mmCIF file of C-alpha atoms in Angstrom:
data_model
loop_
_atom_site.group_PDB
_atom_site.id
_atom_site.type_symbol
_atom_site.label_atom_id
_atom_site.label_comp_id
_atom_site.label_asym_id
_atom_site.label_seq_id
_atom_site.Cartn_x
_atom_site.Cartn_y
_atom_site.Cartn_z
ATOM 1 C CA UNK A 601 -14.723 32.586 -97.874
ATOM 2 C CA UNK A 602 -16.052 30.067 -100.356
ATOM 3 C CA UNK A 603 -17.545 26.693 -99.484
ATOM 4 C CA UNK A 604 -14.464 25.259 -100.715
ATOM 5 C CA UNK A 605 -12.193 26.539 -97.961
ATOM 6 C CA UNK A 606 -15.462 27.877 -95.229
ATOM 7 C CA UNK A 607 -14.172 29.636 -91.999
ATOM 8 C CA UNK A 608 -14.491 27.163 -88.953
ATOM 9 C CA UNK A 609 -17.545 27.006 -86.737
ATOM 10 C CA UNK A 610 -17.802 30.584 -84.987
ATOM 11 C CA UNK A 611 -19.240 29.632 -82.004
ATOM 12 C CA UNK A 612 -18.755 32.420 -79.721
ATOM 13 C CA UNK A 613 -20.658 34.439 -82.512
ATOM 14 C CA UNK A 614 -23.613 31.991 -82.347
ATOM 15 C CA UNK A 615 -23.682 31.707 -78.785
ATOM 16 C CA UNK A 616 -24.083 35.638 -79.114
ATOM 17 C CA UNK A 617 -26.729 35.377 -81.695
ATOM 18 C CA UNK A 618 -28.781 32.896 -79.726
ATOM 19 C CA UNK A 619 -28.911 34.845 -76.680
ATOM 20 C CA UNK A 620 -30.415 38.124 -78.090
ATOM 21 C CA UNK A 621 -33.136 36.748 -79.811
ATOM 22 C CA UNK A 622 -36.636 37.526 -78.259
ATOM 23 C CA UNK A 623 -34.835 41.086 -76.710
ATOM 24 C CA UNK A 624 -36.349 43.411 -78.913
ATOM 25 C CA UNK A 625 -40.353 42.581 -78.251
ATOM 26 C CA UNK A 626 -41.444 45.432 -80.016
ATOM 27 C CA UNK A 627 -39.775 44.001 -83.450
ATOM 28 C CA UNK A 628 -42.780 42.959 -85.635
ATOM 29 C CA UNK A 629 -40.996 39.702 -86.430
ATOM 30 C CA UNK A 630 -41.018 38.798 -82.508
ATOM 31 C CA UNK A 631 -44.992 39.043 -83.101
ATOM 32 C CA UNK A 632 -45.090 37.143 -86.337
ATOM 33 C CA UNK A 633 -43.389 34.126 -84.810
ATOM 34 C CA UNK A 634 -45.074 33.938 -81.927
ATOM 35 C CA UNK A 635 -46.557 30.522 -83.021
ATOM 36 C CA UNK A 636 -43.057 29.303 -82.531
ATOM 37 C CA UNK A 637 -42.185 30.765 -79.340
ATOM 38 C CA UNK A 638 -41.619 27.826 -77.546
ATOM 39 C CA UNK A 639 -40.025 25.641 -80.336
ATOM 40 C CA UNK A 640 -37.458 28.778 -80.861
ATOM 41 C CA UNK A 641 -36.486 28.314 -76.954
ATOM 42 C CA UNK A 642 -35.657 24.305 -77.416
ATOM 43 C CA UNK A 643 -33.989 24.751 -80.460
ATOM 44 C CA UNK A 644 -31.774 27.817 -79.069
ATOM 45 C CA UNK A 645 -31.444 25.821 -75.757
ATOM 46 C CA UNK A 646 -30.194 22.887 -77.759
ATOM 47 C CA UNK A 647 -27.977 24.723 -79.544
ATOM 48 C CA UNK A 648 -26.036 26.679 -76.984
ATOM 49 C CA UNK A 649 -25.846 22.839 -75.130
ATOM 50 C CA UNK A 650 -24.364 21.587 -78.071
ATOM 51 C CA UNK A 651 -21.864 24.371 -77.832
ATOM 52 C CA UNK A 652 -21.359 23.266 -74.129
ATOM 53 C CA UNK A 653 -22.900 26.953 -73.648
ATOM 54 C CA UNK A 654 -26.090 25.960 -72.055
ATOM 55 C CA UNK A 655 -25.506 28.049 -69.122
ATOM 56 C CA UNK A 656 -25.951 31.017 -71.289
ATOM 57 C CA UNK A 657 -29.536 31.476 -71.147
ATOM 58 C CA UNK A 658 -31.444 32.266 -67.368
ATOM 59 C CA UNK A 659 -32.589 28.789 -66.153
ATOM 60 C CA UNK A 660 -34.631 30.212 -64.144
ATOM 61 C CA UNK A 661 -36.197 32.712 -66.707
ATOM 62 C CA UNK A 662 -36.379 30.348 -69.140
ATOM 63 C CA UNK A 663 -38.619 28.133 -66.603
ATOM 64 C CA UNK A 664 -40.656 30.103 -65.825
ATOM 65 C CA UNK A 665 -41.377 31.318 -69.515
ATOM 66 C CA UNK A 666 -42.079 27.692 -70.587
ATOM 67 C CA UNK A 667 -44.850 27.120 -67.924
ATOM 68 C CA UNK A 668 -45.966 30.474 -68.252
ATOM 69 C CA UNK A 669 -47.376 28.410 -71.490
ATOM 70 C CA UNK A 670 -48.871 25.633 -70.320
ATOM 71 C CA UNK A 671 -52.691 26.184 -71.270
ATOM 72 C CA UNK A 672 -54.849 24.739 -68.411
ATOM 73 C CA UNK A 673 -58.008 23.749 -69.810
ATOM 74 C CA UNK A 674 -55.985 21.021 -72.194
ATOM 75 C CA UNK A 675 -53.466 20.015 -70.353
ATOM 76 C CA UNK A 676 -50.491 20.468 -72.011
ATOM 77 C CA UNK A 677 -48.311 23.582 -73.459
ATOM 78 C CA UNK A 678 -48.893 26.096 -76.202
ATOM 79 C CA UNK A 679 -46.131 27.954 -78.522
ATOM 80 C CA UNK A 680 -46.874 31.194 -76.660
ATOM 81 C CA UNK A 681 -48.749 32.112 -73.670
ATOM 82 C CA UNK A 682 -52.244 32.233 -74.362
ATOM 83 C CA UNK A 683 -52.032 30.518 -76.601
ATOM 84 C CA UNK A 684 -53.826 26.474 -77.329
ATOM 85 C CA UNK A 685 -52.316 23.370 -76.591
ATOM 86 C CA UNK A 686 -50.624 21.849 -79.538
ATOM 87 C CA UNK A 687 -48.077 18.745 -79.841
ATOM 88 C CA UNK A 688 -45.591 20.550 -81.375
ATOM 89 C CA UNK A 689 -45.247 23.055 -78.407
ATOM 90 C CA UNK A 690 -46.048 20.179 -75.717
ATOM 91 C CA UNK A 691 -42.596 18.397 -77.079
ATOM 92 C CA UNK A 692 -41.029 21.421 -76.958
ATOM 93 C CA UNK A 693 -41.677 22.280 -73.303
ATOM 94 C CA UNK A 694 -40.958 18.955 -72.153
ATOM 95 C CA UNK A 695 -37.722 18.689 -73.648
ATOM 96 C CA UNK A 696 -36.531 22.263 -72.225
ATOM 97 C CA UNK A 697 -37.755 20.955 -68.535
ATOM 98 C CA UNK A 698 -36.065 17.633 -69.182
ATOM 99 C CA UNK A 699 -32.601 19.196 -70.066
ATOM 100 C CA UNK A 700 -33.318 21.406 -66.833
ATOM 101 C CA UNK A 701 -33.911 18.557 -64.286
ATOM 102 C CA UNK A 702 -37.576 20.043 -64.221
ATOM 103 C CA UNK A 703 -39.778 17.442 -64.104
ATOM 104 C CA UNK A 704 -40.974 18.041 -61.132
ATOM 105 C CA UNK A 705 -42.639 21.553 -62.090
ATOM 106 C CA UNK A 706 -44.815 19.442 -64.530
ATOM 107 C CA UNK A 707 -48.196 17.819 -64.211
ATOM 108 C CA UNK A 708 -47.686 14.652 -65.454
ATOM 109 C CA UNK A 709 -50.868 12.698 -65.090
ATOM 110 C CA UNK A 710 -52.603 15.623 -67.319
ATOM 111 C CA UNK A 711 -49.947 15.967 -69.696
ATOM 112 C CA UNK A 712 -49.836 12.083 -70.330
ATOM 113 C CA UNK A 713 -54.191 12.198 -71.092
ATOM 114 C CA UNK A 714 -53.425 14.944 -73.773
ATOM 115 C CA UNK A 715 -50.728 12.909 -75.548
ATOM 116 C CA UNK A 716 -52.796 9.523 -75.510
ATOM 117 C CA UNK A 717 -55.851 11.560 -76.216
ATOM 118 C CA UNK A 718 -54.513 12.520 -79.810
ATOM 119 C CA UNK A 719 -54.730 8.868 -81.149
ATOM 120 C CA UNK A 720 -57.196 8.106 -83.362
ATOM 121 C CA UNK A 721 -58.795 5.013 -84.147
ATOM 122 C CA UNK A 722 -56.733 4.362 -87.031
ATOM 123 C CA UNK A 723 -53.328 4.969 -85.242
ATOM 124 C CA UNK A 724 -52.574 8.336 -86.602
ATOM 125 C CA UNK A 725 -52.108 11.266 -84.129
ATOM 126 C CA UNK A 726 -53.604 14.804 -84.361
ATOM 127 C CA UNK A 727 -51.631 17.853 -83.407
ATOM 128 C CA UNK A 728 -54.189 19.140 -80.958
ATOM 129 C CA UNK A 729 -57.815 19.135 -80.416
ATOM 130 C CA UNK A 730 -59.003 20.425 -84.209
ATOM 131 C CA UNK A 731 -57.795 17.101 -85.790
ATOM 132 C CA UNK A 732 -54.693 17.183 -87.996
ATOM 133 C CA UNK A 733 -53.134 14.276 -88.466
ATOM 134 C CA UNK A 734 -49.165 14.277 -89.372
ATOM 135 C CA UNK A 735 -46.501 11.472 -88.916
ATOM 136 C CA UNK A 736 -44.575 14.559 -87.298
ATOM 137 C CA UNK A 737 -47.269 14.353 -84.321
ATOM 138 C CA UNK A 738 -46.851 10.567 -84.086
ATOM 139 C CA UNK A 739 -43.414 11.070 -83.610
ATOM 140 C CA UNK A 740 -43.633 13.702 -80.844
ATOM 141 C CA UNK A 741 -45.994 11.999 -79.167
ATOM 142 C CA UNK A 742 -44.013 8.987 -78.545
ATOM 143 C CA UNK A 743 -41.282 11.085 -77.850
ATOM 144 C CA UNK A 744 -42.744 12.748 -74.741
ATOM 145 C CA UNK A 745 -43.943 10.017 -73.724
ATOM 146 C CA UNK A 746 -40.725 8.071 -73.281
ATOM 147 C CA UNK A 747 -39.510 11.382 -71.962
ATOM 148 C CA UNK A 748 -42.010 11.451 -69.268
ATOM 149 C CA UNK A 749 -41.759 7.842 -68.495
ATOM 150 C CA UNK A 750 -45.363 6.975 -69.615
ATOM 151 C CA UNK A 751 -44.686 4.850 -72.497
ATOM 152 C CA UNK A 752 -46.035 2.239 -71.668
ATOM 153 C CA UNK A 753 -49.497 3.352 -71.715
ATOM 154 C CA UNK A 754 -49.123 3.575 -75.399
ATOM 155 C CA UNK A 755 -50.904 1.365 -77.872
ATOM 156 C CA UNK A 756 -47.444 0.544 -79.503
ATOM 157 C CA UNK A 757 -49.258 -1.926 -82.045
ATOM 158 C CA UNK A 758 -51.632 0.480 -83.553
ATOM 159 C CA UNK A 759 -49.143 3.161 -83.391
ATOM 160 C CA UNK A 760 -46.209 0.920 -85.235
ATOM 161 C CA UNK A 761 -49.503 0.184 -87.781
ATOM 162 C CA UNK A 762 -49.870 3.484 -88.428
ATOM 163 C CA UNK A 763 -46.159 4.013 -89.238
ATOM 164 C CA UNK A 764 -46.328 0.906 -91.501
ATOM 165 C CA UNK A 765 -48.820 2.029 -93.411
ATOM 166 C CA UNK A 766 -47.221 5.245 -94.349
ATOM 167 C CA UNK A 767 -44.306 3.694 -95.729
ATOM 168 C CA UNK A 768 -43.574 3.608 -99.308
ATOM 169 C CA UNK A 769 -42.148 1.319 -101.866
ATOM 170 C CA UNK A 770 -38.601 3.015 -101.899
ATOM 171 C CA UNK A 771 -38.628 2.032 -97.924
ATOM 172 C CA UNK A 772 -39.298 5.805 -96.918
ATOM 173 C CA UNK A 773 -42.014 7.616 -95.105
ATOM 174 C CA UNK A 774 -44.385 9.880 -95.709
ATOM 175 C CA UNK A 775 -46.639 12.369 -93.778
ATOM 176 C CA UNK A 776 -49.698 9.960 -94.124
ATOM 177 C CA UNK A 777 -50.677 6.781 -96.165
ATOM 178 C CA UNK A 778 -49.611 7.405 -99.613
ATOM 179 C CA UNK A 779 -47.952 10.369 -98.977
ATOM 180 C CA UNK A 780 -44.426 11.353 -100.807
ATOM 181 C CA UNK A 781 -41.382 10.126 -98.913
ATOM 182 C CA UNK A 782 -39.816 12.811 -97.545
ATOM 183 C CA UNK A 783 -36.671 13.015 -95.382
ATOM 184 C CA UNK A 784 -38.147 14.708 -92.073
ATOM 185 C CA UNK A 785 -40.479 11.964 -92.198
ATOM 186 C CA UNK A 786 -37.934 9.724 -92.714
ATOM 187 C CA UNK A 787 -36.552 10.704 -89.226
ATOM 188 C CA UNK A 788 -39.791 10.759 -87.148
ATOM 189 C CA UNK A 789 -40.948 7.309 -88.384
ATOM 190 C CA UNK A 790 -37.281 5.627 -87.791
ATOM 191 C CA UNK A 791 -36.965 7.362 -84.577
ATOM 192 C CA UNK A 792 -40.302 6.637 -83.413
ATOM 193 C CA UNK A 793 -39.885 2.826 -84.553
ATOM 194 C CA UNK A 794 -36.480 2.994 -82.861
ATOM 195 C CA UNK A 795 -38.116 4.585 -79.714
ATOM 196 C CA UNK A 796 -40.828 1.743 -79.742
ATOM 197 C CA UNK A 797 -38.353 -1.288 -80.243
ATOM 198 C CA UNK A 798 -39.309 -2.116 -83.556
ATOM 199 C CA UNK A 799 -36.681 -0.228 -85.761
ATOM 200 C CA UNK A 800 -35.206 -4.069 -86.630
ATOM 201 C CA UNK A 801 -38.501 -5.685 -87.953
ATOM 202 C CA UNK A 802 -40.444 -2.716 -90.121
ATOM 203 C CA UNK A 803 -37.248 -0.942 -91.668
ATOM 204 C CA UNK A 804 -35.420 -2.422 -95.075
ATOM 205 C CA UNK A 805 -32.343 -0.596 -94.175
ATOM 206 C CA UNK A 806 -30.428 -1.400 -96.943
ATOM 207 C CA UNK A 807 -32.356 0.539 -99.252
ATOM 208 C CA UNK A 808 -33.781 3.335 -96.689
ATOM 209 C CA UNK A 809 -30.310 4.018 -96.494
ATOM 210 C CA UNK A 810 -29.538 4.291 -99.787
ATOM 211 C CA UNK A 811 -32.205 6.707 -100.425
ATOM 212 C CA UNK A 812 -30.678 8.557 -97.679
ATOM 213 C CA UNK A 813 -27.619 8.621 -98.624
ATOM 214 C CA UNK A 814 -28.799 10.021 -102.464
ATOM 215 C CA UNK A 815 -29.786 13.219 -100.952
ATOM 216 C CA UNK A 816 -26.415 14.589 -101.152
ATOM 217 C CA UNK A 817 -25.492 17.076 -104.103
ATOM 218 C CA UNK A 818 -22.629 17.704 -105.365
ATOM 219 C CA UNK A 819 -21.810 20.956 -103.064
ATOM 220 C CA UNK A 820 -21.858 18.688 -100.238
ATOM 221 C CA UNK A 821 -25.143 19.927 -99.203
ATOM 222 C CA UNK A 822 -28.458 17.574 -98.803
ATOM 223 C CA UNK A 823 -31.931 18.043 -99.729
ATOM 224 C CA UNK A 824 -35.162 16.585 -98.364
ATOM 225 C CA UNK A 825 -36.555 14.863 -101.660
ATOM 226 C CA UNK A 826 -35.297 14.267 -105.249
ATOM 227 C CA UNK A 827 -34.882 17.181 -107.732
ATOM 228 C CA UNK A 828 -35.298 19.538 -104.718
ATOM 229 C CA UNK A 829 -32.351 21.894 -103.532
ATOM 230 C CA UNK A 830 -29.895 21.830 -100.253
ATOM 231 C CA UNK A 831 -30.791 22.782 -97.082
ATOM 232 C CA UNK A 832 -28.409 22.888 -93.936
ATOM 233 C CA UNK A 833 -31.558 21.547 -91.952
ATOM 234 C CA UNK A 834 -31.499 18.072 -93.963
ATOM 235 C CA UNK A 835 -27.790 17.948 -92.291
ATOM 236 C CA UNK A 836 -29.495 16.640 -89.611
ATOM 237 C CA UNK A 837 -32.930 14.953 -90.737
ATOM 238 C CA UNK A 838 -31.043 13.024 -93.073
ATOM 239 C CA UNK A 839 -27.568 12.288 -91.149
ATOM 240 C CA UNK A 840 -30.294 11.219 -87.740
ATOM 241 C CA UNK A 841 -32.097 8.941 -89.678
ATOM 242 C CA UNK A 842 -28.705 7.467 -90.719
ATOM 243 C CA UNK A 843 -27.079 7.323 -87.307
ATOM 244 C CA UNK A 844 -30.230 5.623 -86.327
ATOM 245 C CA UNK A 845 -29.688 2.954 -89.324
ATOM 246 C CA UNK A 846 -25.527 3.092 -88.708
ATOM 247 C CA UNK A 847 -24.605 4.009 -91.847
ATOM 248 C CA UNK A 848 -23.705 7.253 -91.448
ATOM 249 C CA UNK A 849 -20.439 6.220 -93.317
ATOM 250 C CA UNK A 850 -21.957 6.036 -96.523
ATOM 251 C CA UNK A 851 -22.154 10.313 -97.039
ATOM 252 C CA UNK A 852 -19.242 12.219 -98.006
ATOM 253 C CA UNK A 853 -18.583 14.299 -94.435
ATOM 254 C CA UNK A 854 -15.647 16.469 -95.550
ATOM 255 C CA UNK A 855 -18.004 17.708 -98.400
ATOM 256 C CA UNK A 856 -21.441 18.321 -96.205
ATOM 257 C CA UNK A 857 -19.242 19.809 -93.092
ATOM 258 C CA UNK A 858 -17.961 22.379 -95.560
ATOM 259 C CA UNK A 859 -21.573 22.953 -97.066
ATOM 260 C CA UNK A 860 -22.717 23.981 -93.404
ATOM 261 C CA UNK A 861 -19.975 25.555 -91.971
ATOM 262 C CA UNK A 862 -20.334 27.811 -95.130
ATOM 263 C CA UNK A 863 -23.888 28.586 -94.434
ATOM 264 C CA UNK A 864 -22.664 30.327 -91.006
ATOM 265 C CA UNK A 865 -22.716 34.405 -90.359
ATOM 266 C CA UNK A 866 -19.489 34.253 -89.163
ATOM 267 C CA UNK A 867 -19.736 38.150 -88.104
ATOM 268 C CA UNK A 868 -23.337 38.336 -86.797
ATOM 269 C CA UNK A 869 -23.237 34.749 -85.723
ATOM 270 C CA UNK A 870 -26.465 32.037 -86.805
ATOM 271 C CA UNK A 871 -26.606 29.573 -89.605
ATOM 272 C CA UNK A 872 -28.949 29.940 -92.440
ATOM 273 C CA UNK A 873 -30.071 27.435 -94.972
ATOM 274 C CA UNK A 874 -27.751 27.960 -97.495
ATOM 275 C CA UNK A 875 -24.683 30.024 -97.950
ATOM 276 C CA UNK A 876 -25.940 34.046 -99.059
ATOM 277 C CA UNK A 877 -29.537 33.977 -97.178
ATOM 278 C CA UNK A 878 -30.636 34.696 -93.990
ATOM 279 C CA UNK A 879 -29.371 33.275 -90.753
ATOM 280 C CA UNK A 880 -32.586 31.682 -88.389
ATOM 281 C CA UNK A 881 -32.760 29.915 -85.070
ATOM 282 C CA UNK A 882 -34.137 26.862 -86.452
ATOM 283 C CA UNK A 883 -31.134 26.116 -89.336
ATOM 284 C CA UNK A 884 -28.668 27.145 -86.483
ATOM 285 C CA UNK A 885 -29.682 24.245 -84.336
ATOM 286 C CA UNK A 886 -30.180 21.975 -87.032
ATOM 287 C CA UNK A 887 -27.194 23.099 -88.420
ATOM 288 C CA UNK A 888 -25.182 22.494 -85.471
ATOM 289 C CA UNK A 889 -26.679 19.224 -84.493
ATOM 290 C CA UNK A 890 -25.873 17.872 -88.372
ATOM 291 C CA UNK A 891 -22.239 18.766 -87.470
ATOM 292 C CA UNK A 892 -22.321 17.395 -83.855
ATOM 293 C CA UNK A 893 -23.232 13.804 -86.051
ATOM 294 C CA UNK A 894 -20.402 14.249 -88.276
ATOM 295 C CA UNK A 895 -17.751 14.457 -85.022
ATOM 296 C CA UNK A 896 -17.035 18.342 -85.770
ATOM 297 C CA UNK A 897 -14.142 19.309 -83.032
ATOM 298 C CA UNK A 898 -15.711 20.900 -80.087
ATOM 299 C CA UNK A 899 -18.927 19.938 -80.406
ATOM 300 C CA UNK A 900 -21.320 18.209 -77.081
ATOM 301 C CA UNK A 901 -22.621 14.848 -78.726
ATOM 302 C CA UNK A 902 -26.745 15.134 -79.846
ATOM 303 C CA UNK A 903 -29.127 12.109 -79.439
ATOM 304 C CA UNK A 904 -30.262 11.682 -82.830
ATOM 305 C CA UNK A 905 -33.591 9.874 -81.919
ATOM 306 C CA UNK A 906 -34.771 12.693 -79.465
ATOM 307 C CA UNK A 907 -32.727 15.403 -81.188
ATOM 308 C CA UNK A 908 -31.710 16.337 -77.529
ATOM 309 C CA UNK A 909 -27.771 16.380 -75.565
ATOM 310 C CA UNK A 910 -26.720 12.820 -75.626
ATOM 311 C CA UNK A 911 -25.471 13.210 -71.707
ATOM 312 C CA UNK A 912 -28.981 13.775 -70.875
ATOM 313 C CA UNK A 913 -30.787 10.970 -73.124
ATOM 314 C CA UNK A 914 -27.946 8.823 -71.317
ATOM 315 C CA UNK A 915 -28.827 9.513 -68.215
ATOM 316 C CA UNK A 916 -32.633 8.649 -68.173
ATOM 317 C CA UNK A 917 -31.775 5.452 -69.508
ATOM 318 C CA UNK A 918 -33.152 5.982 -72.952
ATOM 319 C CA UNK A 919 -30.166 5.827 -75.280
ATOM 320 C CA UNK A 920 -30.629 3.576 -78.595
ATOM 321 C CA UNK A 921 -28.379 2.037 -80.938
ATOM 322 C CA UNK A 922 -27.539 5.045 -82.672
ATOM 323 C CA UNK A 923 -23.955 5.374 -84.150
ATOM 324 C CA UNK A 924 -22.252 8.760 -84.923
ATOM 325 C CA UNK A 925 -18.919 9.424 -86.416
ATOM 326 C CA UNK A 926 -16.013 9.865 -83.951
ATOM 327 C CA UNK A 927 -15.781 13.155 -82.552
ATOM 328 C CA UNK A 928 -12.799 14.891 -83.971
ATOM 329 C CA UNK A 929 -9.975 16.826 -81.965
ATOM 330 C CA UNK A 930 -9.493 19.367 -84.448
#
């Protein structure tokens, strides 16, 4: 079908597609993205939850495959085992054991040194022990911290510094200081600030919204910076940092819901990143959790400051003042 008139969300096909990737282990792909292992897991996880499919994958399997990653000497989890500790995979595992009620199976005093032990003196935060510094890591840092319940041992004032001083003159973000504002940076900076209490005095709203809101094309679609094309993934990096700001209401949602749902394999299931190419775990998930923000019928609400179920956010207490649109009945 064209995206004028897309098929509706085939979720029994992506519930399918989700649960047999990672079977075939002899596939030379499976190898190639090994440095994703663990991200692959949340966002499929997330996914099937948002579904209300989260049952679908082995709990217990899937436990025991996230600590099987946890690399000892650091502290904290890698994308794959044997492989090094890294931020991006330490966010990852903690999420998956949050949504599980699986806490318990994690070593939280270590965990918490390797998080605070990425600061630097200047506020930024590496990704792991060789030194690269990324908003991205700032953000995940903070977020495993709140999920952990170790915020507090933060230095929120040299963090929010940090975050300050990568902001640009258009109100967005940017990877570092003087760095292009770019809409995934957009959402780990207002999330982060919104995680920290301090959304309110270091974001111009007004305009950050605006810019926001000027990444939708005419095919409905977003992209992540001017003169740059759609991408279902910007569904949700640019419609979180939105619900965050609650003006979600200034985006045309007929014309992006028809932009993703047109993106969708409807016969092998997954979502790709426009309609025609490839379908991939990642744009499924973001994909999905774009359309869980716009009220799509049938879909399990998504935190859009931890990018995680809504239910569970709620229930530890952690839930911001985030506004999506009313979930639709059909």
């Amino acid at each position: 079908m064209s995206a004028t008139n897309p098929p509706p969300l085939a979720i029994e096909k992506h519930v399918e597609y989700i649960k047999t990737l990672g079977e075939n282990k002899d596939d030379l792909q499976y190898h190639f993205t090994s440095h994703l292992r663990l991200n692959a897991i949340y966002w499929g996880l997330t996914a099937l939850w948002m579904m209300g499919r989260q049952d679908a994958l082995d709990k217990e399997e899937l436990l025991q495959f996230v600590m099987s990653c946890w690399d000892e000497e650091a502290g904290a989890f890698g994308a794959h085992p044997g492989h090094d500790a890294h931020i991006l995979g330490t966010l990852s595992g903690i999420q998956i054991l949050v949504m599980h009620d699986a806490l318990d199976r994690l070593d939280i005093p270590r965990v918490t040194s390797f998080l605070l032990g990425l600061q630097n003196s200047n506020g930024s935060f590496a990704g792991d022990r060789f030194g690269e510094t990324d908003t991205r890591f700032l953000y995940c840092v903070v977020s495993a911290l709140s999920l952990i319940g170790k915020l507090d041992l933060l230095d929120i004032n040299k963090t929010v510094a940090h975050i300050v001083r990568c902001r640009n003159f258009d109100s967005g973000f940017g990877t570092s200081e003087g760095a292009e504002t770019h809409a995934g940076q957009i959402f780990v900076c207002t999330a982060a600030l919104a995680i920290l209490g301090r959304l309110e005095e270091e974001v111009d709203q007004e305009t950050l919204g605006w810019w926001l809101a000027e990444r939708q094309l005419p095919n409905g679609g977003m992209n992540g910076r001017p003169e740059k094309l759609e991408d279902v993934c910007y569904s949700f990096w640019v419609l979180s940092s939105m619900s965050i700001l609650r003006k979600l209401h200034w985006i045309d949602d007929e014309a992006l819901t028809r932009f993703v749902l047109s993106a969708q394999d409807t016969e092998g299931g997954g979502i790709a990143d426009r309609p025609g190419d490839m379908v991939d775990v990642f744009h499924t998930h973001f994909g999905l959790a774009g359309l869980s923000l716009l009220g799509y019928p049938g879909l399990v609400d998504i935190d859009p400051v931890y990018c995680m179920p809504a239910d569970v956010i709620e229930r530890k207490g952690l839930r911001k003042g985030w506004v999506a649109l009313p979930r639709r009945t059909a």
